[in-house]
CSV table of C-alpha atoms and ligand atoms in Angstrom, one decimal:
chain,number,residue,atom,x,y,z
D,1,UNK,CA,12.2,2.2,-4.9
D,2,UNK,CA,9.2,1.4,-5.9
D,3,UNK,CA,6.4,2.6,-3.2
D,4,UNK,CA,6.5,6.0,-2.2
D,5,UNK,CA,3.9,7.0,0.5
D,6,UNK,CA,3.3,10.8,0.7
D,7,UNK,CA,1.9,12.4,4.2
D,8,UNK,CA,1.4,15.5,6.0
D,9,UNK,CA,2.7,16.0,9.0
D,10,UNK,CA,0.6,19.0,10.7
D,11,UNK,CA,-3.1,19.8,10.3
D,12,UNK,CA,-3.6,19.1,6.2
D,13,UNK,CA,-3.2,22.0,3.7
D,14,UNK,CA,0.3,21.3,3.4
D,15,UNK,CA,0.2,21.7,-0.2
D,16,UNK,CA,-0.3,17.8,-1.1
D,17,UNK,CA,-1.7,18.6,-4.8
D,18,UNK,CA,1.5,20.4,-5.9
D,19,UNK,CA,4.2,17.7,-4.5
D,20,UNK,CA,1.6,15.0,-5.5
D,21,UNK,CA,1.5,16.2,-8.7
D,22,UNK,CA,5.2,16.8,-8.9
D,23,UNK,CA,6.5,13.0,-8.1
D,24,UNK,CA,3.5,11.7,-10.2
D,25,UNK,CA,5.5,12.7,-12.7
D,26,UNK,CA,7.6,9.9,-12.3
D,27,UNK,CA,5.5,7.2,-11.3
D,28,UNK,CA,3.3,5.0,-12.9
D,29,UNK,CA,0.4,4.6,-10.3
D,30,UNK,CA,-0.9,7.2,-8.0
D,31,UNK,CA,-3.4,5.6,-5.1
D,32,UNK,CA,-5.6,7.5,-2.6
D,33,UNK,CA,-5.7,5.3,0.6
D,34,UNK,CA,-8.0,7.4,3.1
D,35,UNK,CA,-10.4,10.5,3.8
D,36,UNK,CA,-12.8,11.4,1.3
D,37,UNK,CA,-14.0,14.6,-0.5
D,38,UNK,CA,-13.1,16.6,3.0
D,39,UNK,CA,-10.0,16.7,0.8
D,40,UNK,CA,-9.1,19.3,-1.4
D,41,UNK,CA,-5.5,19.2,-3.4
D,42,UNK,CA,-5.0,21.9,-5.8
D,43,UNK,CA,-2.5,21.5,-9.0
D,44,UNK,CA,-1.2,24.3,-11.0
D,45,UNK,CA,0.0,24.0,-14.1
D,46,UNK,CA,0.9,26.6,-16.2
D,47,UNK,CA,-1.0,28.9,-14.5
D,48,UNK,CA,-4.6,26.4,-15.0
D,49,UNK,CA,-5.6,25.6,-11.2
D,50,UNK,CA,-7.2,21.9,-10.5
D,51,UNK,CA,-8.9,21.9,-7.2
D,52,UNK,CA,-9.4,17.8,-6.8
D,53,UNK,CA,-11.6,16.0,-3.6
D,54,UNK,CA,-11.1,12.8,-4.4
D,55,UNK,CA,-9.6,11.9,-7.7
D,56,UNK,CA,-6.0,11.1,-6.6
D,57,UNK,CA,-3.7,14.6,-8.1
D,58,UNK,CA,-2.0,12.4,-10.7
D,59,UNK,CA,-4.9,12.6,-13.5
D,60,UNK,CA,-3.5,15.7,-14.6
D,61,UNK,CA,-0.6,13.8,-15.5
D,62,UNK,CA,-2.7,11.2,-16.9
D,63,UNK,CA,-1.1,8.4,-14.8
D,64,UNK,CA,-3.1,5.3,-13.7
D,65,UNK,CA,-5.1,5.9,-10.5
D,66,UNK,CA,-6.5,4.0,-8.1
D,67,UNK,CA,-9.3,5.0,-5.3
D,68,UNK,CA,-8.7,1.9,-2.1
D,69,UNK,CA,-10.8,0.6,0.1
D,70,UNK,CA,-9.7,3.1,2.7
D,71,UNK,CA,-11.4,6.4,0.7
D,72,UNK,CA,-15.2,7.0,1.5
D,73,UNK,CA,-16.2,8.0,-1.6
D,74,UNK,CA,-19.4,10.5,-2.7
D,75,UNK,CA,-19.8,8.6,-6.0
D,76,UNK,CA,-21.8,12.5,-7.4
D,77,UNK,CA,-18.7,14.5,-6.3
D,78,UNK,CA,-16.4,11.9,-8.1
D,79,UNK,CA,-18.8,12.0,-11.7
D,80,UNK,CA,-18.3,15.5,-10.9
D,81,UNK,CA,-14.4,15.6,-11.0
D,82,UNK,CA,-14.4,13.2,-14.1
D,83,UNK,CA,-17.0,15.5,-15.9
D,84,UNK,CA,-14.3,18.8,-15.1
D,85,UNK,CA,-10.9,16.9,-16.5
D,86,UNK,CA,-12.9,15.7,-19.1
D,87,UNK,CA,-14.0,19.6,-20.1
D,88,UNK,CA,-10.2,20.2,-20.2
D,89,UNK,CA,-9.2,17.0,-21.9
D,90,UNK,CA,-8.3,14.3,-19.8
D,91,UNK,CA,-9.9,11.3,-19.1
D,92,UNK,CA,-9.2,9.7,-15.8
D,93,UNK,CA,-7.7,6.3,-16.2
D,94,UNK,CA,-9.6,5.5,-12.9
D,95,UNK,CA,-10.1,2.1,-10.5
D,96,UNK,CA,-12.1,2.3,-7.4
D,97,UNK,CA,-11.8,-0.4,-5.1
D,98,UNK,CA,-15.4,-2.2,-4.5
D,99,UNK,CA,-14.5,-2.4,-1.0
D,100,UNK,CA,-14.4,1.4,-0.4
D,101,UNK,CA,-17.4,2.6,1.0
D,102,UNK,CA,-20.1,4.8,-0.3
D,103,UNK,CA,-21.4,8.3,1.3
D,104,UNK,CA,-24.9,8.9,1.1
D,105,UNK,CA,-27.1,12.2,1.4
D,106,UNK,CA,-27.6,11.1,5.3
D,107,UNK,CA,-24.3,11.3,6.4
D,108,UNK,CA,-23.9,14.8,5.4
D,109,UNK,CA,-27.1,15.3,7.4
D,110,UNK,CA,-26.0,13.3,10.6
D,111,UNK,CA,-22.3,15.1,10.3
D,112,UNK,CA,-24.4,18.3,10.4
D,113,UNK,CA,-26.6,17.4,13.5
D,114,UNK,CA,-23.8,15.9,15.5
D,115,UNK,CA,-21.5,18.4,15.0
D,116,UNK,CA,-24.8,20.4,16.9
D,117,UNK,CA,-25.1,18.2,19.3
D,118,UNK,CA,-21.1,17.9,20.2
D,119,UNK,CA,-21.7,22.0,20.6
D,120,UNK,CA,-18.2,23.4,21.7
D,121,UNK,CA,-16.6,20.0,21.4
D,122,UNK,CA,-17.4,20.0,17.7
D,123,UNK,CA,-14.1,19.5,15.7
D,124,UNK,CA,-15.6,21.9,13.0
D,125,UNK,CA,-16.0,19.4,10.2
D,126,UNK,CA,-16.5,19.9,6.6
D,127,UNK,CA,-20.1,18.8,6.6
D,128,UNK,CA,-19.3,16.4,4.0
D,129,UNK,CA,-20.6,13.2,5.9
D,130,UNK,CA,-17.4,11.6,6.0
D,131,UNK,CA,-17.4,11.2,10.0
D,132,UNK,CA,-21.0,9.2,10.0
D,133,UNK,CA,-19.7,7.1,7.0
D,134,UNK,CA,-16.7,5.8,8.5
D,135,UNK,CA,-19.2,5.1,11.9
D,136,UNK,CA,-21.6,3.3,9.4
D,137,UNK,CA,-18.0,1.4,8.1
D,138,UNK,CA,-17.0,0.6,11.6
D,139,UNK,CA,-20.6,-0.1,12.7
D,140,UNK,CA,-21.1,-2.3,9.7
D,141,UNK,CA,-24.0,-0.9,8.7
D,142,UNK,CA,-22.0,0.8,5.4
D,143,UNK,CA,-22.7,0.2,1.6
D,144,UNK,CA,-19.7,-0.6,-0.4
D,145,UNK,CA,-19.2,0.4,-4.3
D,146,UNK,CA,-19.7,-3.1,-4.8
D,147,UNK,CA,-23.1,-2.4,-3.7
D,148,UNK,CA,-23.9,0.6,-5.4
D,149,UNK,CA,-23.1,-1.3,-8.5
D,150,UNK,CA,-25.1,-3.9,-7.7
D,151,UNK,CA,-29.1,-2.8,-8.3
D,152,UNK,CA,-30.8,-5.5,-6.2
D,153,UNK,CA,-28.2,-5.7,-3.7
D,154,UNK,CA,-28.6,-1.3,-3.4
D,155,UNK,CA,-32.8,-2.3,-3.1
D,156,UNK,CA,-31.9,-4.5,-0.3
D,157,UNK,CA,-29.7,-2.9,1.9
D,158,UNK,CA,-31.4,0.6,1.4
D,159,UNK,CA,-34.7,-0.9,2.6
D,160,UNK,CA,-33.1,-2.7,5.2
D,161,UNK,CA,-31.4,0.2,6.9
D,162,UNK,CA,-33.6,3.6,6.1
D,163,UNK,CA,-35.7,2.8,8.8
D,164,UNK,CA,-32.5,3.4,11.2
D,165,UNK,CA,-31.1,6.0,9.6
D,166,UNK,CA,-34.6,7.8,9.8
D,167,UNK,CA,-34.6,7.2,13.4
D,168,UNK,CA,-30.6,8.3,14.0
D,169,UNK,CA,-31.6,11.3,12.6
D,170,UNK,CA,-34.9,12.0,14.7
D,171,UNK,CA,-33.1,11.2,17.7
D,172,UNK,CA,-31.2,14.6,16.9
D,173,UNK,CA,-34.1,16.4,16.0
D,174,UNK,CA,-33.2,16.7,12.5
D,175,UNK,CA,-36.0,15.8,9.6
D,176,UNK,CA,-35.5,12.8,6.5
D,177,UNK,CA,-36.0,15.2,4.0
D,178,UNK,CA,-35.2,12.2,0.9
D,179,UNK,CA,-37.2,8.8,0.7
D,180,UNK,CA,-35.5,5.1,-0.2
D,181,UNK,CA,-37.3,5.3,-3.2
D,182,UNK,CA,-35.2,8.3,-4.4
D,183,UNK,CA,-31.7,7.1,-2.7
D,184,UNK,CA,-32.2,3.7,-4.6
D,185,UNK,CA,-32.9,5.6,-8.0
D,186,UNK,CA,-30.0,8.4,-7.7
D,187,UNK,CA,-27.1,5.6,-6.2
D,188,UNK,CA,-28.3,3.5,-9.0
D,189,UNK,CA,-27.5,5.8,-12.0
D,190,UNK,CA,-24.1,6.4,-10.4
D,191,UNK,CA,-23.3,3.0,-9.8
D,192,UNK,CA,-24.3,2.4,-13.3
D,193,UNK,CA,-22.0,5.2,-14.5
D,194,UNK,CA,-19.2,3.6,-12.1
D,195,UNK,CA,-19.3,0.1,-12.7
D,196,UNK,CA,-16.7,0.1,-15.4
D,197,UNK,CA,-14.3,1.5,-12.7
D,198,UNK,CA,-14.9,-0.6,-9.9
D,199,UNK,CA,-13.3,-4.0,-8.9
D,200,UNK,CA,-10.9,-5.5,-6.7
D,201,UNK,CA,-7.9,-3.2,-7.0
D,202,UNK,CA,-6.0,-4.6,-4.8
D,203,UNK,CA,-5.2,-7.3,-6.9
D,204,UNK,CA,-4.3,-5.4,-9.6
D,205,UNK,CA,-2.1,-3.2,-7.3
D,206,UNK,CA,0.1,-5.9,-5.8
D,207,UNK,CA,0.5,-7.0,-9.4
D,208,UNK,CA,1.9,-3.9,-10.4
D,209,UNK,CA,4.2,-3.5,-7.5
D,210,UNK,CA,5.9,-7.2,-8.1
D,211,UNK,CA,6.3,-6.3,-11.7
D,212,UNK,CA,8.4,-3.1,-10.3
D,213,UNK,CA,5.8,-0.6,-11.5
D,214,UNK,CA,6.1,2.6,-9.5
D,215,UNK,CA,3.2,3.6,-7.1
D,216,UNK,CA,2.7,7.0,-5.3
D,217,UNK,CA,0.2,6.9,-2.7
D,218,UNK,CA,-1.7,9.9,-2.0
D,219,UNK,CA,-2.1,11.1,1.8
D,220,UNK,CA,-4.7,13.1,3.0
D,221,UNK,CA,-5.2,15.8,5.7
D,222,UNK,CA,-2.8,15.4,8.1
D,223,UNK,CA,-1.1,13.5,10.5
D,224,UNK,CA,-2.1,15.9,13.4
D,225,UNK,CA,-6.0,15.3,12.4
D,226,UNK,CA,-5.1,11.1,12.5
D,227,UNK,CA,-8.3,9.3,14.3
D,228,UNK,CA,-5.6,7.7,16.4
D,229,UNK,CA,-1.9,9.8,16.2
D,230,UNK,CA,-4.0,13.5,16.0
D,231,UNK,CA,-5.1,15.7,18.6
D,232,UNK,CA,-8.5,13.8,19.7
D,233,UNK,CA,-11.2,14.5,19.0
D,234,UNK,CA,-11.0,17.6,16.8
D,235,UNK,CA,-9.3,15.6,13.8
D,236,UNK,CA,-11.0,13.9,11.1
D,237,UNK,CA,-12.7,10.5,11.3
D,238,UNK,CA,-10.2,8.0,9.6
D,239,UNK,CA,-6.5,7.1,10.3
D,240,UNK,CA,-4.2,9.1,7.8
D,241,UNK,CA,-0.4,8.6,8.6
D,242,UNK,CA,1.5,6.3,6.7
D,243,UNK,CA,0.7,3.0,7.7
D,244,UNK,CA,-2.9,3.4,6.7
D,245,UNK,CA,-1.3,3.8,3.1
D,246,UNK,CA,-0.8,-0.4,3.6
D,247,UNK,CA,-4.6,-0.5,5.2
D,248,UNK,CA,-6.2,1.6,2.5
D,249,UNK,CA,-5.1,0.3,0.0
D,250,UNK,CA,-4.2,-3.6,0.8
D,251,UNK,CA,-0.4,-3.8,0.5
D,252,UNK,CA,1.8,-5.0,3.1
D,253,UNK,CA,3.9,-2.9,4.9
D,254,UNK,CA,7.1,-4.8,3.0
D,255,UNK,CA,6.1,-3.4,0.5
D,256,UNK,CA,6.7,0.2,1.3
D,257,UNK,CA,10.2,1.7,0.4
D,258,UNK,CA,10.0,5.6,1.2
D,259,UNK,CA,7.6,7.7,3.4
D,260,UNK,CA,7.5,11.6,2.4
D,261,UNK,CA,6.6,13.9,5.1
D,262,UNK,CA,4.9,17.4,3.9
D,263,UNK,CA,5.5,20.4,5.8
D,264,UNK,CA,4.5,23.7,5.2
D,265,UNK,CA,6.9,26.5,6.4
D,266,UNK,CA,4.2,27.7,8.9
D,267,UNK,CA,1.3,25.6,9.8
D,268,UNK,CA,-2.5,26.1,9.2
D,269,UNK,CA,-5.9,24.8,10.8
D,270,UNK,CA,-9.4,24.4,9.6
D,271,UNK,CA,-11.8,23.6,11.9
D,272,UNK,CA,-11.7,24.2,15.8
D,273,UNK,CA,-9.0,22.7,18.6
D,274,UNK,CA,-5.7,23.8,19.8
D,275,UNK,CA,-3.0,25.2,17.8
D,276,UNK,CA,-0.4,26.2,20.2
D,277,UNK,CA,1.5,28.7,17.8
D,278,UNK,CA,-1.4,30.4,16.1
D,279,UNK,CA,-0.8,33.9,15.0
D,280,UNK,CA,-3.4,36.2,15.9
D,281,UNK,CA,-2.2,39.2,15.1
D,282,UNK,CA,-1.0,41.4,11.5
D,283,UNK,CA,1.6,38.6,10.8
D,284,UNK,CA,-0.7,35.8,10.8
D,285,UNK,CA,-3.1,38.3,8.5
D,286,UNK,CA,-0.4,38.8,5.9
D,287,UNK,CA,0.5,34.7,6.1
D,288,UNK,CA,-3.4,33.8,5.4
D,289,UNK,CA,-3.6,36.3,2.8
D,290,UNK,CA,-0.4,35.7,0.8
D,291,UNK,CA,-0.2,32.1,1.5
D,292,UNK,CA,-4.4,32.2,0.2
D,293,UNK,CA,-4.9,30.0,2.9
D,294,UNK,CA,-8.5,29.4,2.5
D,295,UNK,CA,-9.9,25.9,2.6
D,296,UNK,CA,-10.2,24.3,-0.6
D,297,UNK,CA,-13.3,22.1,0.5
D,298,UNK,CA,-15.9,24.5,2.6
D,299,UNK,CA,-13.8,28.2,1.7
D,300,UNK,CA,-13.3,28.7,5.3
D,301,UNK,CA,-10.3,31.0,6.2
D,302,UNK,CA,-7.4,28.6,7.5
D,303,UNK,CA,-5.7,29.5,11.4
D,304,UNK,CA,-2.4,30.5,11.1
D,305,UNK,CA,0.8,29.8,13.2
D,306,UNK,CA,4.6,29.2,13.1
D,307,UNK,CA,6.1,26.1,13.0
D,308,UNK,CA,5.7,23.9,15.2
D,309,UNK,CA,8.3,21.5,16.0
D,310,UNK,CA,6.9,19.1,18.7
D,311,UNK,CA,4.0,18.4,16.4
D,312,UNK,CA,6.8,18.0,13.2
D,313,UNK,CA,8.4,15.5,15.0
D,314,UNK,CA,6.0,13.9,16.3
D,315,UNK,CA,5.0,13.6,12.4
D,316,UNK,CA,8.3,12.2,11.7
D,317,UNK,CA,7.8,9.6,14.2
D,318,UNK,CA,4.7,7.8,13.8
D,319,UNK,CA,5.1,8.0,10.4
D,320,UNK,CA,8.2,6.8,10.0
D,321,UNK,CA,8.9,9.8,7.1
D,322,UNK,CA,12.3,9.6,5.4
D,323,UNK,CA,12.3,13.0,4.0
D,324,UNK,CA,10.6,16.4,3.8
D,325,UNK,CA,8.9,18.1,1.5
D,326,UNK,CA,8.8,21.7,2.4
D,327,UNK,CA,5.9,24.1,0.7
D,328,UNK,CA,5.2,27.4,1.1
D,329,UNK,CA,8.7,29.0,1.8
D,330,UNK,CA,8.0,31.7,-0.6
D,331,UNK,CA,4.8,32.8,1.4
D,332,UNK,CA,7.1,33.7,4.5
D,333,UNK,CA,9.2,36.3,2.2
D,334,UNK,CA,9.5,39.9,3.1
D,335,UNK,CA,8.8,39.3,6.9
D,336,UNK,CA,11.8,40.8,8.9
D,337,UNK,CA,12.0,37.5,11.5
D,338,UNK,CA,10.5,34.2,11.1
D,339,UNK,CA,10.0,31.9,14.3
D,340,UNK,CA,10.3,28.0,14.5
D,341,UNK,CA,8.7,27.0,18.0
D,342,UNK,CA,10.9,24.1,19.4
D,343,UNK,CA,9.5,23.4,22.0
D,344,UNK,CA,6.3,23.8,24.2
D,345,UNK,CA,6.0,25.2,28.6
D,346,UNK,CA,3.1,24.1,30.4
D,347,UNK,CA,3.0,25.4,34.2
D,348,UNK,CA,6.6,26.1,34.2
D,349,UNK,CA,7.6,23.1,32.4
D,350,UNK,CA,9.5,22.5,29.1
D,351,UNK,CA,7.9,20.4,27.0
D,352,UNK,CA,9.7,18.9,24.1
D,353,UNK,CA,6.4,16.3,22.6
D,354,UNK,CA,3.3,17.2,21.7
D,355,UNK,CA,1.0,15.9,24.6
D,356,UNK,CA,-1.9,13.6,23.3
D,357,UNK,CA,-4.3,15.3,25.4
D,358,UNK,CA,-6.6,18.2,23.2
D,359,UNK,CA,-6.4,19.8,26.9
D,360,UNK,CA,-2.8,19.7,28.2
D,361,UNK,CA,-2.1,20.8,24.2
D,362,UNK,CA,-4.6,23.7,24.8
D,363,UNK,CA,-2.4,25.1,27.9
D,364,UNK,CA,1.0,25.0,25.6
D,365,UNK,CA,3.0,28.1,25.4
D,366,UNK,CA,5.4,28.0,22.4
D,367,UNK,CA,9.2,28.6,23.2
D,368,UNK,CA,11.0,30.2,20.1
D,369,UNK,CA,14.0,30.0,17.9
D,370,UNK,CA,13.5,33.6,16.1
D,371,UNK,CA,15.5,33.6,12.5
D,372,UNK,CA,16.1,35.9,9.9
D,373,UNK,CA,13.8,36.1,6.9
D,374,UNK,CA,14.5,36.4,3.4
D,375,UNK,CA,13.0,40.1,2.6
D,376,UNK,CA,14.9,39.8,-0.9
D,377,UNK,CA,13.1,37.2,-2.6
D,378,UNK,CA,10.5,39.1,-4.7
D,379,UNK,CA,7.3,37.7,-5.9
D,380,UNK,CA,7.5,36.3,-9.6
D,381,UNK,CA,10.9,35.4,-9.3
D,382,UNK,CA,10.5,31.7,-8.4
D,383,UNK,CA,10.9,30.3,-11.4
D,384,UNK,CA,14.0,31.5,-12.4
D,385,UNK,CA,15.3,31.0,-8.9
D,386,UNK,CA,13.9,27.5,-9.3
D,387,UNK,CA,15.9,26.8,-12.1
D,388,UNK,CA,19.0,27.6,-10.4
D,389,UNK,CA,18.8,25.5,-7.9
D,390,UNK,CA,19.7,25.3,-3.9
D,391,UNK,CA,22.8,27.1,-4.1
D,392,UNK,CA,21.2,30.0,-5.4
D,393,UNK,CA,18.6,30.4,-2.6
D,394,UNK,CA,18.4,33.5,-0.2
D,395,UNK,CA,21.0,32.4,2.7
D,396,UNK,CA,17.9,32.9,5.1
D,397,UNK,CA,15.6,30.3,3.5
D,398,UNK,CA,18.4,28.2,3.4
D,399,UNK,CA,19.3,28.6,7.0
D,400,UNK,CA,15.9,28.3,8.0
D,401,UNK,CA,15.5,24.8,5.9
D,402,UNK,CA,18.7,24.0,7.3
D,403,UNK,CA,17.3,24.3,10.7
D,404,UNK,CA,14.3,22.7,10.3
D,405,UNK,CA,16.2,19.5,8.9
D,406,UNK,CA,18.6,19.9,12.3
D,407,UNK,CA,15.8,19.8,14.4
D,408,UNK,CA,13.6,17.3,12.8
D,409,UNK,CA,16.5,14.6,12.1
D,410,UNK,CA,15.5,14.9,8.4
D,411,UNK,CA,16.4,16.2,5.2
D,412,UNK,CA,14.9,18.1,2.8
D,413,UNK,CA,13.8,16.2,-0.8
D,414,UNK,CA,11.5,18.6,-1.9
D,415,UNK,CA,11.6,22.5,-1.6
D,416,UNK,CA,8.5,24.1,-2.8
D,417,UNK,CA,8.5,28.0,-3.6
D,418,UNK,CA,5.5,29.1,-5.5
D,419,UNK,CA,2.4,26.9,-6.5
D,420,UNK,CA,3.4,26.3,-9.7
D,421,UNK,CA,4.7,22.9,-10.9
D,422,UNK,CA,8.0,25.1,-12.1
D,423,UNK,CA,8.6,26.6,-8.9
D,424,UNK,CA,10.2,23.6,-7.3
D,425,UNK,CA,13.7,22.3,-6.2
D,426,UNK,CA,14.4,18.9,-6.3
D,427,UNK,CA,17.3,17.7,-3.5
D,428,UNK,CA,16.8,13.5,-4.1
D,429,UNK,CA,14.5,11.8,-6.2
D,430,UNK,CA,12.4,9.7,-4.3
D,431,UNK,CA,11.8,6.9,-6.6
D,432,UNK,CA,15.1,6.8,-7.4
D,433,UNK,CA,18.5,5.0,-6.1
C,501,IMP,P1,-14.4,15.9,8.7
C,501,IMP,O1,-12.6,15.2,8.1
C,501,IMP,O2,-14.8,16.6,7.6
C,501,IMP,O3,-14.9,15.2,9.2
C,501,IMP,O4,-13.6,17.3,9.7
C,501,IMP,C1,-12.8,16.9,10.7
C,501,IMP,C2,-11.6,17.7,11.3
C,501,IMP,O5,-10.8,17.9,9.9
C,501,IMP,C3,-12.0,19.4,11.0
C,501,IMP,O6,-11.3,20.2,12.0
C,501,IMP,C4,-11.7,20.1,9.5
C,501,IMP,O7,-11.8,21.2,9.2
C,501,IMP,C5,-10.3,19.1,9.5
C,501,IMP,N1,-10.0,18.5,8.2
C,501,IMP,C6,-10.2,17.6,7.0
C,501,IMP,N2,-10.3,17.4,6.3
C,501,IMP,C7,-9.2,18.4,5.9
C,501,IMP,C8,-8.6,18.5,5.0
C,501,IMP,O8,-8.3,18.2,3.7
C,501,IMP,N3,-7.7,19.9,5.4
C,501,IMP,C9,-7.2,20.4,6.5
C,501,IMP,N4,-8.4,20.0,7.3
C,501,IMP,C10,-9.3,19.1,7.0
């Protein structure tokens, strides 16, 4: 196996940072292919925490890193992440696609204004300008990395676009509080700093794949936030499913060998929209606190709920998932009972599949299967327990994993029982034969 894609099966925040870092140990190259700095991927190594928004998580392992054309790059954020890593003694081996689109300050302003305008139809975005940047990409108003590393090109394009952006912001009643000279100066400086990393990465990536290098494609957000396959219109503004690894990195589908779906032992959501299994009681509070369910990017408290099987089965289907990585099982430890939503009911009818309409989903009531919790799994034990392997886990936890596997018809390759690298049990080496 050479090319492995990791995707979120839920609403994001399934623990991508940790799992990508884990599998990156075996990879030669780690590629980001979608999203921007709306993502927040956390890696914990020997108690030290790294929070990445744009940098592929393989950075901590010193791997070759690629930001593909499908990513929208805020160069200011990227340069800050490079500096932070350098302070920790890590110089990232980073290449950025010259085709990747660039986030400008007017995208952030428009993100805020569009959300205000949408009112109760808003998605609760991260306000990082992600949506407006993808809008410009589709509208062919965007500037790409190849434009900001070329001062003349940048100047010409900003001169041309400035009036339009000013007008768009005014339509929403907003204020344009930067000049075109400021934009040209600021982005010329970013371009100069990043120039040595920018190029036609798709060429070198495909060559590396043909040479048998192991490549890990690091997904962002989660299937339920995908622009086509997620809960429209309360998701993100790009494709995040496994297929996006091909379009977002310029790699053909015949090159992808394995797709790993990340499923947290429960679900969480930041932002608006229906979440059928949402827990608004003290169990929800317990899970949020114990699982530190507060946004890495915005710090917002995440809404939490029981594992949603119609959503997980759907994610397995649209991503073509071969293996599951089940994370944060330790967070549910201590609960007397745990639940899995196996179906929904709507107007007295049972629904096995997640509906595509946001309105219908908001009327869905979960049908639960209740299971015994794994009370005997004390905090601080995880590393020791992980060393002993899957068989040594509490019976109730193993039963829960078996049930998830049975209902989703997908076997687990990785079990995570704590935030650190050591708190992991591998059941299948996805880069192996
Ligand atoms: P945007 O991607 O900032 O436009 O936000 C659109 C929706 O996706 C909002 O509900 C966000 O809270 C959510 N979202 C975006 N990125 C992430 C993520 O990395 N994890 C979880 N939710 C996200």
